[in-house]
mmCIF file of C-alpha atoms in Angstrom:
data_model
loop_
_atom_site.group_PDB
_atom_site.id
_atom_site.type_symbol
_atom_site.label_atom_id
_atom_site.label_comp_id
_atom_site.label_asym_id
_atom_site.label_seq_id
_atom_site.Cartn_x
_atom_site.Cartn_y
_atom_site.Cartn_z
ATOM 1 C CA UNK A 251 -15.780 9.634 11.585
ATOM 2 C CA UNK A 252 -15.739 7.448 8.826
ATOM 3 C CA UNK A 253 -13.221 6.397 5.557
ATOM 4 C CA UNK A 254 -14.838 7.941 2.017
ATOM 5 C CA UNK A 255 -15.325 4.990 -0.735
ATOM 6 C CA UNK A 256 -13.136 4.781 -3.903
ATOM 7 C CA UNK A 257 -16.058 6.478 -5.836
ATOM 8 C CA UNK A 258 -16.105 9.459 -3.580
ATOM 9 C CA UNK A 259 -12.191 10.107 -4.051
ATOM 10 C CA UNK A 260 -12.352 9.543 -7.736
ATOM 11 C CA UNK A 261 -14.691 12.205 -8.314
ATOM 12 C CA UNK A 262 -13.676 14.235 -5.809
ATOM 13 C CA UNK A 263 -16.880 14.884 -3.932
ATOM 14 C CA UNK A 264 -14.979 14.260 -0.493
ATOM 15 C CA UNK A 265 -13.352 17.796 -0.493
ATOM 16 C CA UNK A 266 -17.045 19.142 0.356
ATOM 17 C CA UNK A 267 -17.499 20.472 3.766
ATOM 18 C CA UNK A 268 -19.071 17.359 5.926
ATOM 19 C CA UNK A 269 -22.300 19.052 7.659
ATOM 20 C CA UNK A 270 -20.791 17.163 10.742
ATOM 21 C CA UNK A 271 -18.752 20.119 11.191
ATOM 22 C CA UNK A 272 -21.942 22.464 12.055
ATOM 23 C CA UNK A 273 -21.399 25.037 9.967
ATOM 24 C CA UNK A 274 -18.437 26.672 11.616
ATOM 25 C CA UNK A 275 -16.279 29.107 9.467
ATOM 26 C CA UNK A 276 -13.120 28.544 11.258
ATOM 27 C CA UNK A 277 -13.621 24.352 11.021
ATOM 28 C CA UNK A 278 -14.779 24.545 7.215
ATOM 29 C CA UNK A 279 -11.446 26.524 7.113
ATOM 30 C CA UNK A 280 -9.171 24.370 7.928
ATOM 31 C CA UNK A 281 -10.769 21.286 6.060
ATOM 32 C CA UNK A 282 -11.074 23.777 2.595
ATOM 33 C CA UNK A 283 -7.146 24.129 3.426
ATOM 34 C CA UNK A 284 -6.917 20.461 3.481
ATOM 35 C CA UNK A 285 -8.613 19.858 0.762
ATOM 36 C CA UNK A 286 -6.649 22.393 -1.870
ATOM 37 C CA UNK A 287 -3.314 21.190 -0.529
ATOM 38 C CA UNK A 288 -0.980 18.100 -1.188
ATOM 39 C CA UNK A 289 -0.403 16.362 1.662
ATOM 40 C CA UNK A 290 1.801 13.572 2.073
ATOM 41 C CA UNK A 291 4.296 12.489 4.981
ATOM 42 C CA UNK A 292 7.755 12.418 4.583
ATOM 43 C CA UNK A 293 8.379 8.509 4.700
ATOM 44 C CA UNK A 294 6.221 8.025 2.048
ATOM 45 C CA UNK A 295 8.049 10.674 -0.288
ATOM 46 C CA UNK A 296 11.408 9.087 0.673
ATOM 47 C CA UNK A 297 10.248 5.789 -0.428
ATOM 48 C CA UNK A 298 8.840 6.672 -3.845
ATOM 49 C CA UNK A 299 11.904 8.385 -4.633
ATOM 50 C CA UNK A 300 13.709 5.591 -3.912
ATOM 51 C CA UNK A 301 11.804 3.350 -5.749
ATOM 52 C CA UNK A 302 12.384 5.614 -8.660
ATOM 53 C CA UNK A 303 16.066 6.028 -8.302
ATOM 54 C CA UNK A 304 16.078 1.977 -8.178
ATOM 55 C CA UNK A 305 13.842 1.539 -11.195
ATOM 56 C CA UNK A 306 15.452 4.396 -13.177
ATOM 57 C CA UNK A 307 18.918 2.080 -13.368
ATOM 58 C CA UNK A 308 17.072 -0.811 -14.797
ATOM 59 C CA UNK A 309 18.007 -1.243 -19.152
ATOM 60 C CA UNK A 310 15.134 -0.542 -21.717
ATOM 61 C CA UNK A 311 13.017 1.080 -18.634
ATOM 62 C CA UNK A 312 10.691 3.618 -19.213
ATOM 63 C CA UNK A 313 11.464 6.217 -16.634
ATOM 64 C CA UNK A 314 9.047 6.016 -13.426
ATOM 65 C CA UNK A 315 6.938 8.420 -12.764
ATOM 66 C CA UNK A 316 6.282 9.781 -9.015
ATOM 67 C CA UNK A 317 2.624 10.514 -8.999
ATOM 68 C CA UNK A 318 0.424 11.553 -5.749
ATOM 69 C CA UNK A 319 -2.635 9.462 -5.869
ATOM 70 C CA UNK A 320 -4.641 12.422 -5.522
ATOM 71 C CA UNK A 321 -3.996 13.248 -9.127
ATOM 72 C CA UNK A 322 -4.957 9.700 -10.624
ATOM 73 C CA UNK A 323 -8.130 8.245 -11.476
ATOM 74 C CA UNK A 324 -10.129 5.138 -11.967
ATOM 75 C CA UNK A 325 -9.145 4.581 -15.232
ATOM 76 C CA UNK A 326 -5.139 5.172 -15.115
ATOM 77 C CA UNK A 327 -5.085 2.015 -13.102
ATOM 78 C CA UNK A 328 -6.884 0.410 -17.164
ATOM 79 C CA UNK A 329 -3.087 0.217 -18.417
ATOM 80 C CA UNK A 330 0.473 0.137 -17.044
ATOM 81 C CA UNK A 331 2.092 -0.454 -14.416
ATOM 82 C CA UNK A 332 2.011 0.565 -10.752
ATOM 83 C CA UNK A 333 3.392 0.711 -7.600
ATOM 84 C CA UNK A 334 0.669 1.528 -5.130
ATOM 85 C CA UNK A 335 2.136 2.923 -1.626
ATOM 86 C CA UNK A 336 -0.325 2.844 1.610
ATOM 87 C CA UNK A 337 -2.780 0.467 2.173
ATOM 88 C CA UNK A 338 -6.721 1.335 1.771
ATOM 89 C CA UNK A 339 -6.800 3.729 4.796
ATOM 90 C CA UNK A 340 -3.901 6.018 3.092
ATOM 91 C CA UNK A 341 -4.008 5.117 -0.336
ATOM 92 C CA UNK A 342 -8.341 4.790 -1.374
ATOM 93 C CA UNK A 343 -6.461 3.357 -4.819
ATOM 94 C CA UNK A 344 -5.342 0.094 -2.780
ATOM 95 C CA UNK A 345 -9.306 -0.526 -2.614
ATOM 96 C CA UNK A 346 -9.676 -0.550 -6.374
ATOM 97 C CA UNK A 347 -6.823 -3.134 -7.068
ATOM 98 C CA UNK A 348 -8.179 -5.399 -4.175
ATOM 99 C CA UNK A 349 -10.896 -6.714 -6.402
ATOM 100 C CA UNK A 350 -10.683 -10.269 -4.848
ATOM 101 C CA UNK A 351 -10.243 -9.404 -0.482
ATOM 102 C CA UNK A 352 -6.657 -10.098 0.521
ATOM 103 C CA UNK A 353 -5.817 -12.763 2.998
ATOM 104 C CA UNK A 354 -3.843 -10.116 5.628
ATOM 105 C CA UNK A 355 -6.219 -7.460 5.827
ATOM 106 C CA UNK A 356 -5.366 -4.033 7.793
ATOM 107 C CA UNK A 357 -7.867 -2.611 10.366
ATOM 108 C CA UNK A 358 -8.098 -0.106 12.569
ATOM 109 C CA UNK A 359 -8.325 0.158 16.340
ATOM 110 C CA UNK A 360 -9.093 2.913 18.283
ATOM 111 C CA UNK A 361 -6.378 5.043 19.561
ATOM 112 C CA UNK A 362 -5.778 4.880 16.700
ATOM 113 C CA UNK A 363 -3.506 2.060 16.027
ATOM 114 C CA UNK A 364 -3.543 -0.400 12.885
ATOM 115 C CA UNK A 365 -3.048 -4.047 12.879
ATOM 116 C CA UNK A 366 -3.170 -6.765 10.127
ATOM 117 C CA UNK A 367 -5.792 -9.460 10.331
ATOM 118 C CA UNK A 368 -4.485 -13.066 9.210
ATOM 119 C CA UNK A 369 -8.118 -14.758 7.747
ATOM 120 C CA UNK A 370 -6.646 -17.621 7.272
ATOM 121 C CA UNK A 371 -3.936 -18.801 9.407
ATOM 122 C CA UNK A 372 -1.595 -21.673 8.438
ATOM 123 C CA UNK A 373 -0.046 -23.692 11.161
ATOM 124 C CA UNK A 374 2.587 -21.486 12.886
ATOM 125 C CA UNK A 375 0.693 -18.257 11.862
ATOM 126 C CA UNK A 376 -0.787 -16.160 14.239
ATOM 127 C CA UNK A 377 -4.291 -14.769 13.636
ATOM 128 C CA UNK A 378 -3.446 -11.015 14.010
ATOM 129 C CA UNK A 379 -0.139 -9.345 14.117
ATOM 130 C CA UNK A 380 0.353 -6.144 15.830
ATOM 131 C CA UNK A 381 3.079 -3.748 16.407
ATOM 132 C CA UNK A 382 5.215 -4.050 19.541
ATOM 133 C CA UNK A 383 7.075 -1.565 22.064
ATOM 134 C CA UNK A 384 10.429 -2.782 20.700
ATOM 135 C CA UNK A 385 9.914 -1.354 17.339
ATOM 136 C CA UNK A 386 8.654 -4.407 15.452
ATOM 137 C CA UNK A 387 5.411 -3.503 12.797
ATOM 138 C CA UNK A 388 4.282 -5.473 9.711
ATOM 139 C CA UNK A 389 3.952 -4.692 6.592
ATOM 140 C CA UNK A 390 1.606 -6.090 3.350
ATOM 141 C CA UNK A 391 3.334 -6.646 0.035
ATOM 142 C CA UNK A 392 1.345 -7.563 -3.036
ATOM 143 C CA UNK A 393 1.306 -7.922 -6.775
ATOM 144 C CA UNK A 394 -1.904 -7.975 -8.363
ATOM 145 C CA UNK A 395 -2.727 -7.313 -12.531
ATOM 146 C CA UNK A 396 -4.336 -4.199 -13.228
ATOM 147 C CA UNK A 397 -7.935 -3.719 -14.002
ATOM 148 C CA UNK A 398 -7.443 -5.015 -17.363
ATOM 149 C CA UNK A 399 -4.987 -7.509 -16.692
ATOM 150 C CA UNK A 400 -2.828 -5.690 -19.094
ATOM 151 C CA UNK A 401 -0.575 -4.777 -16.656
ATOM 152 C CA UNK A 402 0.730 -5.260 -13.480
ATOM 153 C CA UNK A 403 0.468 -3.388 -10.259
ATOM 154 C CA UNK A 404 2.928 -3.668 -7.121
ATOM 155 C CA UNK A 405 1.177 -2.920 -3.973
ATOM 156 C CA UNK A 406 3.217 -2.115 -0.975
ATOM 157 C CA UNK A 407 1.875 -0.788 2.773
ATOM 158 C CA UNK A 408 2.755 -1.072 6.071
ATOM 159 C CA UNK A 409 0.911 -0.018 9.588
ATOM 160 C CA UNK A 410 3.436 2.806 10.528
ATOM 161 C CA UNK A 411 5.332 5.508 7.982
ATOM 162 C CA UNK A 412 8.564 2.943 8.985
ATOM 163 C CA UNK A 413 7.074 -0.484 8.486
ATOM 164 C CA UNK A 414 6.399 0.663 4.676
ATOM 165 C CA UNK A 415 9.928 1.899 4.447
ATOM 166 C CA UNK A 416 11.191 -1.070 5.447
ATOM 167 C CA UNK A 417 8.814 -2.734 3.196
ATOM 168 C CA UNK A 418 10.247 -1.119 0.242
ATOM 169 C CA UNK A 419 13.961 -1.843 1.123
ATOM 170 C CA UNK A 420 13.267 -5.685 0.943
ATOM 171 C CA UNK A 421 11.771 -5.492 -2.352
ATOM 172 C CA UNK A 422 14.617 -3.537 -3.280
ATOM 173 C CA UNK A 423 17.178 -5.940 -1.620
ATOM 174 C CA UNK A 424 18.677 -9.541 -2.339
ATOM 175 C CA UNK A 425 15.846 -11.015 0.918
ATOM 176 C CA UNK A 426 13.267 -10.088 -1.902
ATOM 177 C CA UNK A 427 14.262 -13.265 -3.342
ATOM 178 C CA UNK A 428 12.738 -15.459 -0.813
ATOM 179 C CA UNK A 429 9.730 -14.495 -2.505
ATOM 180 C CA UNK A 430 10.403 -15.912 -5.500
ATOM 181 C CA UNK A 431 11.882 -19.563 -3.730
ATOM 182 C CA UNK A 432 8.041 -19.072 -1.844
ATOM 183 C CA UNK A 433 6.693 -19.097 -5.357
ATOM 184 C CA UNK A 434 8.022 -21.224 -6.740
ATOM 185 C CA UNK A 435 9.135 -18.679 -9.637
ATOM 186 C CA UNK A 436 11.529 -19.384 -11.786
ATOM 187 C CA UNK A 437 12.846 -15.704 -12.653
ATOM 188 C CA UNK A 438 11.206 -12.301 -11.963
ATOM 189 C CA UNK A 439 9.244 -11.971 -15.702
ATOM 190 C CA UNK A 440 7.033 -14.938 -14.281
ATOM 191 C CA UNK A 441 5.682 -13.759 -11.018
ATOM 192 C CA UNK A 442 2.457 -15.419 -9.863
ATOM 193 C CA UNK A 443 0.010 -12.844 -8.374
ATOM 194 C CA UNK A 444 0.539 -13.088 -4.479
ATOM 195 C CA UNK A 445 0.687 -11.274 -1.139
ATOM 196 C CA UNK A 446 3.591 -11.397 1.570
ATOM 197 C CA UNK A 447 3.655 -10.515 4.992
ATOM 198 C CA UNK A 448 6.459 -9.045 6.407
ATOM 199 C CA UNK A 449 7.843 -8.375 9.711
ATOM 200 C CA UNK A 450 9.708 -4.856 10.171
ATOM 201 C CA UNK A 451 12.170 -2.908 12.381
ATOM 202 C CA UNK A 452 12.303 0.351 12.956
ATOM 203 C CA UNK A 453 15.295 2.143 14.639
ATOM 204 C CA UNK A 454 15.494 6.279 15.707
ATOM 205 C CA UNK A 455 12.185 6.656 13.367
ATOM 206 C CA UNK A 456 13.302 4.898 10.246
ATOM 207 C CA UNK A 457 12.598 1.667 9.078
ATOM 208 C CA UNK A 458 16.074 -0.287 9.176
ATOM 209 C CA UNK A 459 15.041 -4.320 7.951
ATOM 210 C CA UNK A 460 12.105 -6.825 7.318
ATOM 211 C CA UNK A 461 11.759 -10.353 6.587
ATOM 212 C CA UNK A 462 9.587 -12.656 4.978
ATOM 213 C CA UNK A 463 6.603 -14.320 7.330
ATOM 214 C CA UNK A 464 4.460 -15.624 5.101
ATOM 215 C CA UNK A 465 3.534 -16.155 1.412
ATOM 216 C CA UNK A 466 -0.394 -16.210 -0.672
ATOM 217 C CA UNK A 467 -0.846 -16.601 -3.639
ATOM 218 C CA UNK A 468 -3.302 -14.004 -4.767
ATOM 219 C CA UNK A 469 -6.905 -15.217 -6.405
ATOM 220 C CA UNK A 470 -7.280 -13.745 -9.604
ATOM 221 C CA UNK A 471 -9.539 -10.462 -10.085
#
């Protein structure tokens, strides 16, 4: 019934059996089973790997590493760099980097469904976005320094398995461009901190396109 903090994943106190559960041996179970396993949906494995296989062709590149951010800690995120998949819900690690509170913000509705929260609207923005019956999601993509500012970390999430898929093919693609022309960034060794919202597609249960909506530049943490 509720989301455990950053602390309580770091040091790992979450796997203990909530007292919410009443003591049954069949319930405490099932969550010890949860707890001792890896668990990870497909999507998400599909997109690291093909953030790797991207990366991996890049000269004088250090080859990625595909990490599940049940295995990191607090102080990994102190050097490097990062690409962070799932937003704060999934991923408790997007909570760390979000030292300064992004302007699109993902919450959570009963049913449950996700939607992102636009704090600020510009004129032509709309103050929430939400997924529709025809497929279309959004998606949040950020790039914020690391704790230490020694390094930089790419943050990408979406508010469905497809939307972040989707997400990860435009920054892979020539579209991700646009984000430098928003940025007024003059090559990609120069990127300003910022955050992008994206709009996504998702056809038979894949996520097939996005584009740009809008552009922040990202305070400073």
């Amino acid at each position: 019934g509720r989301s455990f903090s950053v602390e309580e994943y770091s040091d790992e106190t979450y796997r203990a059996v909530p007292s919410s559960l009443g003591g049954s041996p069949q319930d405490a179970a099932v969550w010890n089973t949860l707890a001792d396993q890896q668990v990870v949906n497909i999507g998400d494995v599909g997109a690291a790997l093909h953030l790797r296989d991207a990366l991996s062709t890049l000269s004088n590149q250090q080859e990625p590493l595909v990490r599940s951010a049940r295995d990191l800690r607090a102080r990994d995120f102190r050097s490097g760099d990062y690409i962070v998949l799932g937003g704060p819900f999934a991923n408790p690690w997007a909570h760390l980097l979000e030292q300064e509170p992004f302007n699109f913000q993902f919450k959570t509705l009963p049913g449950p469904s996700m939607i992102l929260v636009n704090r600020n609207p510009a004129p032509g923005e709309q103050p929430i976005y939400s997924a529709d019956d025809e497929g279309h999601g959004y998606a949040r993509v950020a790039l914020v320094p690391n704790l230490t500012k020694t390094g930089q970390a790419l943050m990408i999430a979406g508010m469905s398995m497809e939307s972040t898929e989707a997400a990860v093919d435009f920054c892979l693609s020539p579209d991700s461009m646009k984000l430098l022309s928003a940025l007024h960034a003059s090559g990609t060794n120069n990127i300003p901190p910022f955050e992008a919202l994206l709009r996504t597609k998702k056809e038979g249960g894949t996520g097939v396109r996005a584009e740009l909506i809008a552009v922040r530049p990202a305070k400073p943490n």
